[in-house]
Tab-separated table of C-alpha atoms and ligand atoms in Angstrom:
chain	number	residue	atom	x	y	z
A	267	UNK	CA	6.858	-34.039	4.912
A	268	UNK	CA	5.041	-30.696	4.822
A	269	UNK	CA	6.758	-27.604	6.178
A	270	UNK	CA	5.673	-26.500	9.683
A	271	UNK	CA	6.948	-22.918	9.955
A	272	UNK	CA	7.042	-20.263	7.248
A	273	UNK	CA	8.386	-17.393	9.382
A	274	UNK	CA	10.736	-16.908	12.315
A	275	UNK	CA	7.792	-16.707	14.703
A	276	UNK	CA	9.655	-15.391	17.761
A	277	UNK	CA	9.330	-11.881	16.263
A	278	UNK	CA	5.539	-12.153	15.968
A	279	UNK	CA	3.098	-11.560	18.901
A	280	UNK	CA	1.782	-14.926	20.078
A	281	UNK	CA	-1.904	-14.238	19.419
A	282	UNK	CA	-1.199	-13.181	15.824
A	283	UNK	CA	1.107	-16.070	14.927
A	284	UNK	CA	-1.449	-18.383	13.299
A	285	UNK	CA	-2.610	-15.522	11.054
A	286	UNK	CA	0.861	-14.367	10.081
A	287	UNK	CA	1.956	-17.964	9.484
A	288	UNK	CA	-1.011	-18.432	7.140
A	289	UNK	CA	-0.228	-15.204	5.270
A	290	UNK	CA	3.398	-16.303	4.827
A	291	UNK	CA	2.402	-19.792	3.740
A	292	UNK	CA	0.112	-18.484	1.029
A	293	UNK	CA	2.613	-15.745	0.109
A	294	UNK	CA	5.283	-18.418	-0.342
A	295	UNK	CA	3.103	-20.486	-2.623
A	296	UNK	CA	1.979	-17.470	-4.638
A	297	UNK	CA	5.572	-16.325	-5.069
A	298	UNK	CA	6.445	-19.697	-6.612
A	299	UNK	CA	3.533	-19.525	-9.046
A	300	UNK	CA	4.314	-15.906	-9.931
A	301	UNK	CA	7.955	-16.844	-10.542
A	302	UNK	CA	6.799	-19.501	-13.055
A	303	UNK	CA	4.964	-16.765	-14.953
A	304	UNK	CA	3.865	-17.966	-18.380
A	305	UNK	CA	4.627	-21.578	-17.369
A	306	UNK	CA	1.523	-21.316	-15.159
A	307	UNK	CA	-2.033	-21.284	-16.461
A	308	UNK	CA	-2.695	-17.646	-17.591
A	309	UNK	CA	-2.350	-15.834	-14.248
A	310	UNK	CA	-2.931	-12.496	-15.933
A	311	UNK	CA	-6.083	-13.515	-17.821
A	312	UNK	CA	-8.996	-11.061	-17.538
A	313	UNK	CA	-11.978	-12.639	-15.800
A	314	UNK	CA	-14.290	-9.626	-15.957
A	315	UNK	CA	-14.657	-7.102	-13.164
A	316	UNK	CA	-15.109	-7.191	-9.381
A	317	UNK	CA	-18.040	-5.666	-7.483
A	318	UNK	CA	-16.469	-2.229	-7.732
A	319	UNK	CA	-15.896	-2.287	-11.473
A	320	UNK	CA	-12.130	-3.002	-11.408
A	321	UNK	CA	-10.812	-5.516	-13.906
A	322	UNK	CA	-10.360	-8.859	-12.170
A	323	UNK	CA	-7.495	-11.069	-13.258
A	324	UNK	CA	-7.128	-14.794	-12.652
A	325	UNK	CA	-4.388	-14.221	-10.062
A	326	UNK	CA	-6.593	-11.724	-8.145
A	327	UNK	CA	-9.172	-14.479	-7.655
A	328	UNK	CA	-6.637	-17.265	-6.994
A	329	UNK	CA	-4.896	-15.156	-4.328
A	330	UNK	CA	-8.149	-14.101	-2.642
A	331	UNK	CA	-9.402	-17.678	-2.402
A	332	UNK	CA	-6.051	-18.985	-1.148
A	333	UNK	CA	-5.835	-16.355	1.635
A	334	UNK	CA	-9.473	-16.855	2.706
A	335	UNK	CA	-8.997	-20.654	2.874
A	336	UNK	CA	-5.702	-20.457	4.761
A	337	UNK	CA	-6.958	-17.877	7.273
A	338	UNK	CA	-9.851	-20.085	8.383
A	339	UNK	CA	-9.009	-21.420	11.850
A	340	UNK	CA	-6.434	-18.713	12.603
A	341	UNK	CA	-8.647	-16.370	14.662
A	342	UNK	CA	-10.005	-14.186	11.837
A	343	UNK	CA	-13.690	-13.537	12.501
A	344	UNK	CA	-14.186	-10.953	9.732
A	345	UNK	CA	-12.443	-11.179	6.361
A	346	UNK	CA	-12.743	-8.221	3.956
A	347	UNK	CA	-11.173	-8.381	0.517
A	348	UNK	CA	-10.848	-6.104	-2.483
A	349	UNK	CA	-12.189	-9.015	-4.517
A	350	UNK	CA	-15.393	-9.530	-2.473
A	351	UNK	CA	-18.364	-7.248	-2.252
A	352	UNK	CA	-19.187	-8.165	1.338
A	353	UNK	CA	-17.362	-9.182	4.498
A	354	UNK	CA	-17.026	-12.915	5.147
A	355	UNK	CA	-17.148	-14.617	8.548
A	356	UNK	CA	-14.271	-17.124	8.718
A	357	UNK	CA	-14.126	-18.059	12.443
A	358	UNK	CA	-17.316	-16.985	14.295
A	359	UNK	CA	-15.403	-16.907	17.603
A	360	UNK	CA	-12.238	-15.337	16.201
A	361	UNK	CA	-10.823	-12.258	17.920
A	362	UNK	CA	-9.544	-10.474	14.819
A	363	UNK	CA	-10.617	-8.800	11.608
A	364	UNK	CA	-8.404	-8.845	8.543
A	365	UNK	CA	-8.724	-6.711	5.412
A	366	UNK	CA	-6.710	-7.622	2.355
A	367	UNK	CA	-5.770	-6.540	-1.136
A	368	UNK	CA	-4.855	-10.107	-2.180
A	369	UNK	CA	-3.004	-9.026	-5.299
A	370	UNK	CA	-1.863	-5.437	-5.647
A	371	UNK	CA	-0.493	-4.095	-8.906
A	372	UNK	CA	-2.364	-6.579	-11.089
A	373	UNK	CA	-1.596	-4.648	-14.293
A	374	UNK	CA	1.993	-5.862	-13.780
A	375	UNK	CA	1.247	-9.609	-13.629
A	376	UNK	CA	1.992	-10.231	-17.303
A	377	UNK	CA	5.043	-7.989	-17.515
A	378	UNK	CA	7.236	-9.564	-14.817
A	379	UNK	CA	7.239	-6.511	-12.535
A	380	UNK	CA	6.843	-6.617	-8.734
A	381	UNK	CA	3.345	-7.191	-7.371
A	382	UNK	CA	2.185	-7.905	-3.825
A	383	UNK	CA	-0.408	-8.451	-1.116
A	384	UNK	CA	-1.433	-5.764	1.412
A	385	UNK	CA	-3.170	-6.555	4.723
A	386	UNK	CA	-4.542	-4.767	7.749
A	387	UNK	CA	-5.514	-6.307	11.115
A	388	UNK	CA	-7.929	-4.980	13.769
A	389	UNK	CA	-9.495	-6.490	16.852
A	390	UNK	CA	-12.866	-7.847	15.625
A	391	UNK	CA	-15.739	-5.387	16.090
A	392	UNK	CA	-19.223	-6.267	17.305
A	393	UNK	CA	-20.466	-6.305	13.716
A	394	UNK	CA	-18.703	-7.066	10.466
A	395	UNK	CA	-18.902	-3.422	9.354
A	396	UNK	CA	-17.681	-2.079	12.696
A	397	UNK	CA	-14.580	-4.236	12.302
A	398	UNK	CA	-13.384	-2.104	9.382
A	399	UNK	CA	-15.366	1.167	9.243
A	400	UNK	CA	-13.540	2.653	12.214
A	401	UNK	CA	-10.600	5.023	12.820
A	402	UNK	CA	-7.695	3.506	10.957
A	403	UNK	CA	-5.309	4.188	13.849
A	404	UNK	CA	-7.067	1.305	15.632
A	405	UNK	CA	-5.157	-1.174	13.436
A	406	UNK	CA	-3.056	-3.517	15.570
A	407	UNK	CA	-0.898	-4.753	12.692
A	408	UNK	CA	-0.385	-4.014	9.020
A	409	UNK	CA	1.944	-5.132	6.296
A	410	UNK	CA	2.558	-6.294	2.785
A	411	UNK	CA	4.205	-9.122	0.931
A	412	UNK	CA	6.063	-8.149	-2.214
A	413	UNK	CA	6.718	-10.703	-4.947
A	414	UNK	CA	9.752	-9.320	-6.712
A	415	UNK	CA	13.349	-10.408	-7.250
A	416	UNK	CA	13.041	-11.252	-3.543
A	417	UNK	CA	9.827	-12.140	-1.768
A	418	UNK	CA	9.713	-9.877	1.252
A	419	UNK	CA	7.358	-9.278	4.164
A	420	UNK	CA	7.209	-5.782	5.691
A	421	UNK	CA	5.139	-5.773	8.846
A	422	UNK	CA	4.365	-3.635	11.868
A	423	UNK	CA	2.727	-4.604	15.145
A	424	UNK	CA	2.705	-0.974	16.287
A	425	UNK	CA	6.278	-0.894	17.524
A	426	UNK	CA	8.339	-0.192	14.433
A	427	UNK	CA	8.604	-1.937	11.089
A	428	UNK	CA	10.202	-5.356	10.651
A	429	UNK	CA	11.526	-6.665	7.344
A	430	UNK	CA	11.624	-10.379	6.574
A	431	UNK	CA	12.961	-11.937	3.387
A	432	UNK	CA	11.827	-15.351	2.163
A	433	UNK	CA	14.830	-17.606	1.885
A	434	UNK	CA	14.328	-19.622	-1.321
A	435	UNK	CA	16.580	-22.320	0.098
A	436	UNK	CA	14.147	-23.380	2.819
A	437	UNK	CA	11.045	-21.254	2.170
A	438	UNK	CA	11.188	-19.452	5.529
A	439	UNK	CA	10.744	-15.687	6.010
A	440	UNK	CA	13.828	-14.529	7.936
A	441	UNK	CA	14.254	-11.249	9.781
A	442	UNK	CA	16.716	-8.928	8.035
A	443	UNK	CA	15.837	-5.525	9.550
A	444	UNK	CA	14.392	-5.110	13.036
A	445	UNK	CA	13.591	-1.375	13.093
A	446	UNK	CA	13.250	0.052	9.638
A	447	UNK	CA	13.393	3.841	9.187
A	448	UNK	CA	12.642	5.780	5.989
A	449	UNK	CA	15.836	7.573	4.917
A	450	UNK	CA	15.586	11.369	4.582
A	451	UNK	CA	16.997	13.311	1.673
A	452	UNK	CA	16.008	11.144	-1.316
A	453	UNK	CA	15.148	13.236	-4.356
A	454	UNK	CA	12.500	10.986	-5.871
A	455	UNK	CA	8.792	11.431	-6.368
A	456	UNK	CA	6.262	8.885	-7.626
A	457	UNK	CA	3.073	9.985	-9.332
A	458	UNK	CA	1.191	8.985	-12.470
A	459	UNK	CA	2.107	12.101	-14.436
A	460	UNK	CA	-0.255	11.231	-17.282
A	461	UNK	CA	-2.990	12.665	-15.059
A	462	UNK	CA	-1.275	16.069	-14.752
A	463	UNK	CA	-4.080	17.956	-16.495
A	464	UNK	CA	-6.620	16.514	-14.047
A	465	UNK	CA	-4.827	17.460	-10.796
A	466	UNK	CA	-5.653	20.314	-8.446
A	467	UNK	CA	-3.429	23.413	-8.470
A	468	UNK	CA	-1.501	22.570	-5.277
A	469	UNK	CA	-0.492	19.152	-6.647
A	470	UNK	CA	0.514	20.624	-9.996
A	471	UNK	CA	2.517	23.335	-8.237
A	472	UNK	CA	4.343	20.796	-6.077
A	473	UNK	CA	5.269	18.661	-9.091
A	474	UNK	CA	6.122	21.730	-11.223
A	475	UNK	CA	8.611	22.778	-8.569
A	476	UNK	CA	10.186	19.293	-8.504
A	477	UNK	CA	10.417	19.286	-12.308
A	478	UNK	CA	12.031	22.725	-12.326
A	479	UNK	CA	15.054	21.141	-10.622
A	480	UNK	CA	18.089	23.298	-9.932
A	481	UNK	CA	16.556	26.159	-11.905
A	482	UNK	CA	13.460	26.209	-9.669
A	483	UNK	CA	12.669	27.075	-6.063
A	484	UNK	CA	13.842	23.705	-4.763
A	485	UNK	CA	17.404	24.325	-6.019
A	486	UNK	CA	17.926	20.642	-6.794
A	487	UNK	CA	17.092	18.040	-9.397
A	488	UNK	CA	14.530	15.317	-8.736
A	489	UNK	CA	14.022	11.907	-10.264
A	490	UNK	CA	10.633	10.366	-11.030
A	491	UNK	CA	9.396	6.776	-10.624
A	492	UNK	CA	6.031	5.128	-11.339
A	493	UNK	CA	5.725	1.344	-11.185
A	494	UNK	CA	1.886	1.289	-10.970
A	495	UNK	CA	2.179	-1.167	-8.105
A	496	UNK	CA	1.558	0.394	-4.696
A	497	UNK	CA	3.578	-2.284	-2.894
A	498	UNK	CA	6.582	-1.663	-5.139
A	499	UNK	CA	6.423	2.122	-4.658
A	500	UNK	CA	6.030	1.645	-0.894
A	501	UNK	CA	8.928	-0.774	-0.753
A	502	UNK	CA	11.213	1.624	-2.602
A	503	UNK	CA	10.221	4.524	-0.354
A	504	UNK	CA	10.605	2.535	2.883
A	505	UNK	CA	14.022	1.417	1.690
A	506	UNK	CA	15.360	4.522	-0.049
A	507	UNK	CA	13.054	7.440	0.814
A	508	UNK	CA	11.057	9.777	-1.413
A	509	UNK	CA	7.376	10.565	-1.807
A	510	UNK	CA	4.315	8.908	-3.392
A	511	UNK	CA	1.205	10.740	-4.513
A	512	UNK	CA	-2.106	9.382	-5.769
A	513	UNK	CA	-4.208	12.531	-5.348
A	514	UNK	CA	-7.839	13.129	-6.163
A	515	UNK	CA	-8.381	14.527	-9.645
A	516	UNK	CA	-11.194	15.757	-11.850
A	517	UNK	CA	-11.786	12.541	-13.825
A	518	UNK	CA	-15.209	11.033	-13.135
A	519	UNK	CA	-14.760	8.457	-10.369
A	520	UNK	CA	-11.446	9.912	-9.166
A	521	UNK	CA	-12.905	12.565	-6.835
A	522	UNK	CA	-11.275	10.597	-3.993
A	523	UNK	CA	-8.299	9.328	-5.964
A	524	UNK	CA	-7.984	5.685	-6.896
A	525	UNK	CA	-6.719	3.757	-3.891
A	526	UNK	CA	-8.914	2.097	-1.270
A	527	UNK	CA	-8.850	3.200	2.347
A	528	UNK	CA	-9.451	-0.083	4.161
A	529	UNK	CA	-7.080	-2.545	2.489
A	530	UNK	CA	-4.587	-0.303	0.657
A	531	UNK	CA	-4.137	3.134	2.240
A	532	UNK	CA	-4.684	2.442	5.958
A	533	UNK	CA	-2.121	-0.390	6.180
A	534	UNK	CA	0.439	1.500	4.069
A	535	UNK	CA	-0.072	4.589	6.260
A	536	UNK	CA	0.526	2.561	9.419
A	537	UNK	CA	3.760	1.100	8.020
A	538	UNK	CA	4.956	4.525	6.883
A	539	UNK	CA	4.286	6.192	10.234
A	540	UNK	CA	5.926	3.310	12.069
A	541	UNK	CA	8.992	3.862	9.870
A	542	UNK	CA	9.132	7.558	10.820
A	543	UNK	CA	7.370	8.933	7.735
A	544	UNK	CA	4.035	10.639	7.170
A	545	UNK	CA	0.875	9.667	5.285
A	546	UNK	CA	-1.980	12.032	4.478
A	547	UNK	CA	-5.010	12.331	2.246
A	548	UNK	CA	-3.566	15.659	0.995
A	549	UNK	CA	-3.221	17.597	4.231
A	550	UNK	CA	-4.879	15.533	6.904
A	551	UNK	CA	-3.220	12.602	8.655
A	552	UNK	CA	-4.641	9.477	7.063
A	553	UNK	CA	-4.606	7.335	10.195
A	554	UNK	CA	-6.991	9.751	11.924
A	555	UNK	CA	-9.614	8.960	9.295
A	556	UNK	CA	-12.038	6.133	8.630
A	557	UNK	CA	-13.803	4.755	5.581
A	558	UNK	CA	-17.559	5.143	5.220
A	559	UNK	CA	-17.926	2.070	3.058
A	560	UNK	CA	-15.780	-1.028	2.653
A	561	UNK	CA	-14.448	-0.151	-0.783
A	562	UNK	CA	-14.243	3.633	-0.306
A	563	UNK	CA	-11.322	5.436	-1.932
A	564	UNK	CA	-9.088	8.148	-0.536
A	565	UNK	CA	-6.321	10.326	-1.931
A	566	UNK	CA	-2.970	9.102	-0.599
A	567	UNK	CA	0.314	10.944	-0.166
A	568	UNK	CA	3.096	9.342	1.836
A	569	UNK	CA	6.838	9.190	2.288
A	570	UNK	CA	9.579	11.090	4.101
A	571	UNK	CA	8.015	13.430	6.657
A	572	UNK	CA	9.591	16.631	5.263
A	573	UNK	CA	8.288	15.962	1.745
A	574	UNK	CA	4.758	15.052	2.794
A	575	UNK	CA	4.406	18.155	4.953
A	576	UNK	CA	5.690	20.273	2.062
A	577	UNK	CA	2.802	19.051	-0.122
A	578	UNK	CA	0.456	20.073	2.664
A	579	UNK	CA	1.997	23.552	2.717
A	580	UNK	CA	1.098	23.991	-0.976
A	581	UNK	CA	-2.520	23.222	-0.085
A	582	UNK	CA	-2.438	25.900	2.617
A	583	UNK	CA	-1.416	28.651	0.230
A	584	UNK	CA	-4.075	31.048	-1.015
A	585	UNK	CA	-5.197	30.238	-4.575
A	586	UNK	CA	-3.418	33.251	-6.160
A	587	UNK	CA	-0.096	32.248	-4.610
A	588	UNK	CA	-0.322	28.666	-5.829
A	589	UNK	CA	-0.803	30.031	-9.327
A	590	UNK	CA	2.096	32.456	-8.969
A	591	UNK	CA	5.387	31.812	-10.748
A	592	UNK	CA	7.267	29.237	-8.684
A	593	UNK	CA	10.478	31.281	-8.811
A	594	UNK	CA	8.846	33.938	-6.650
A	595	UNK	CA	7.811	31.619	-3.859
A	596	UNK	CA	10.687	32.054	-1.446
A	597	UNK	CA	8.840	29.844	1.047
A	598	UNK	CA	9.595	26.813	-1.063
A	599	UNK	CA	13.292	27.340	-1.596
A	600	UNK	CA	15.428	24.331	-0.629
B	155	LIG	O1	-2.905	2.729	-13.277
B	155	LIG	P1	-2.793	3.836	-12.282
B	155	LIG	O2	-3.960	4.785	-12.312
B	155	LIG	O3	-1.471	4.549	-12.340
B	155	LIG	O4	-2.922	3.155	-10.830
B	155	LIG	C1	-1.891	2.434	-10.263
B	155	LIG	C2	-2.331	1.986	-8.904
B	155	LIG	O5	-3.351	1.019	-9.054
B	155	LIG	C3	-3.046	-0.133	-8.309
B	155	LIG	O6	-2.524	-1.111	-9.177
B	155	LIG	C4	-4.355	-0.626	-7.691
B	155	LIG	O7	-4.227	-1.849	-7.080
B	155	LIG	P2	-4.894	-3.232	-7.625
B	155	LIG	O8	-3.967	-3.849	-8.634
B	155	LIG	O9	-4.974	-3.989	-6.344
B	155	LIG	O10	-6.253	-2.881	-8.187
B	155	LIG	C5	-1.960	0.292	-7.324
B	155	LIG	O11	-1.108	-0.743	-6.961
B	155	LIG	C6	-1.220	1.366	-8.109
B	155	LIG	O12	-0.618	2.320	-7.268
B	156	LIG	MG1	-4.200	-2.628	-4.916
B	157	LIG	MG1	-5.726	-5.842	-5.875
């Protein structure tokens, strides 16, 4: 007999239930295939590149097709995916629009490190483009599934963040935290430090001051993490605190960072704000912004509110002060 419910639905708004059920059903099945790893047919095989030039792996395509198929008949009129150049109409009379990064962190597929799925939900717009190219604070729900040691769903419907864990014993996502809040005080930052030489001065200055530890203006030591999987970094920060930065840099093609506004940054920003944190594109609140094209990128900085606003303060400093020796910047002590 096939399973009827994949999530404790009483925590999900009635109109969104078919969609969330479908996401959990596919997430469940993907988590089983991911757990089989090399026993499955080459999930990490390179298939070429998607419309935007990113390498496309077999699991990227499998996940995208599985979500699109499962979401048909659940009220999704417009479906936008990282893996598709254009927006697809699933249910012509559906009331919702759903954007998805079907498989985030694909460089980690072959190395048994956490990967995930990120999604963002809006009321459907009058055209396919208007469904997604709109202020990102018009999202009505956002979340991610993470396929790690546990398969977890983090989701917000605009009234806090809920955490569900998939119980491997019966395959159901069960509520474990009803109102998740980002802890303050963590001393961890996440950034791809190999790009240091390409960053702007404010970003370098912020990281320099973290690296200086107890000998620097922050008077404390920091730890660094970089999983190269946005869902994994987000999950750690929602659970333990800290800050994530994927800034713009001077490499060709990275003028707006690497991450995509519609199906990566906007949903993560909504989750973070709903958990009491902040998310910006450097200085400006991310949720006040909108993408100009479906696959547009944006710099992304998010995490505990105090840390994110501190990065913004470095951007506000006049150029000569950012370049000054960190030890002289009393403003940034503590
Ligand atoms: O390899 P880099 O430049 O550090 O980028 C890592 C980032 O790229 C991503 O893997 C992009 O996501 P996709 O795997 O969906 O393309 C993020 O999850 C991660 O934060
Ligand atoms: Mg991604
Ligand atoms: Mg992806």
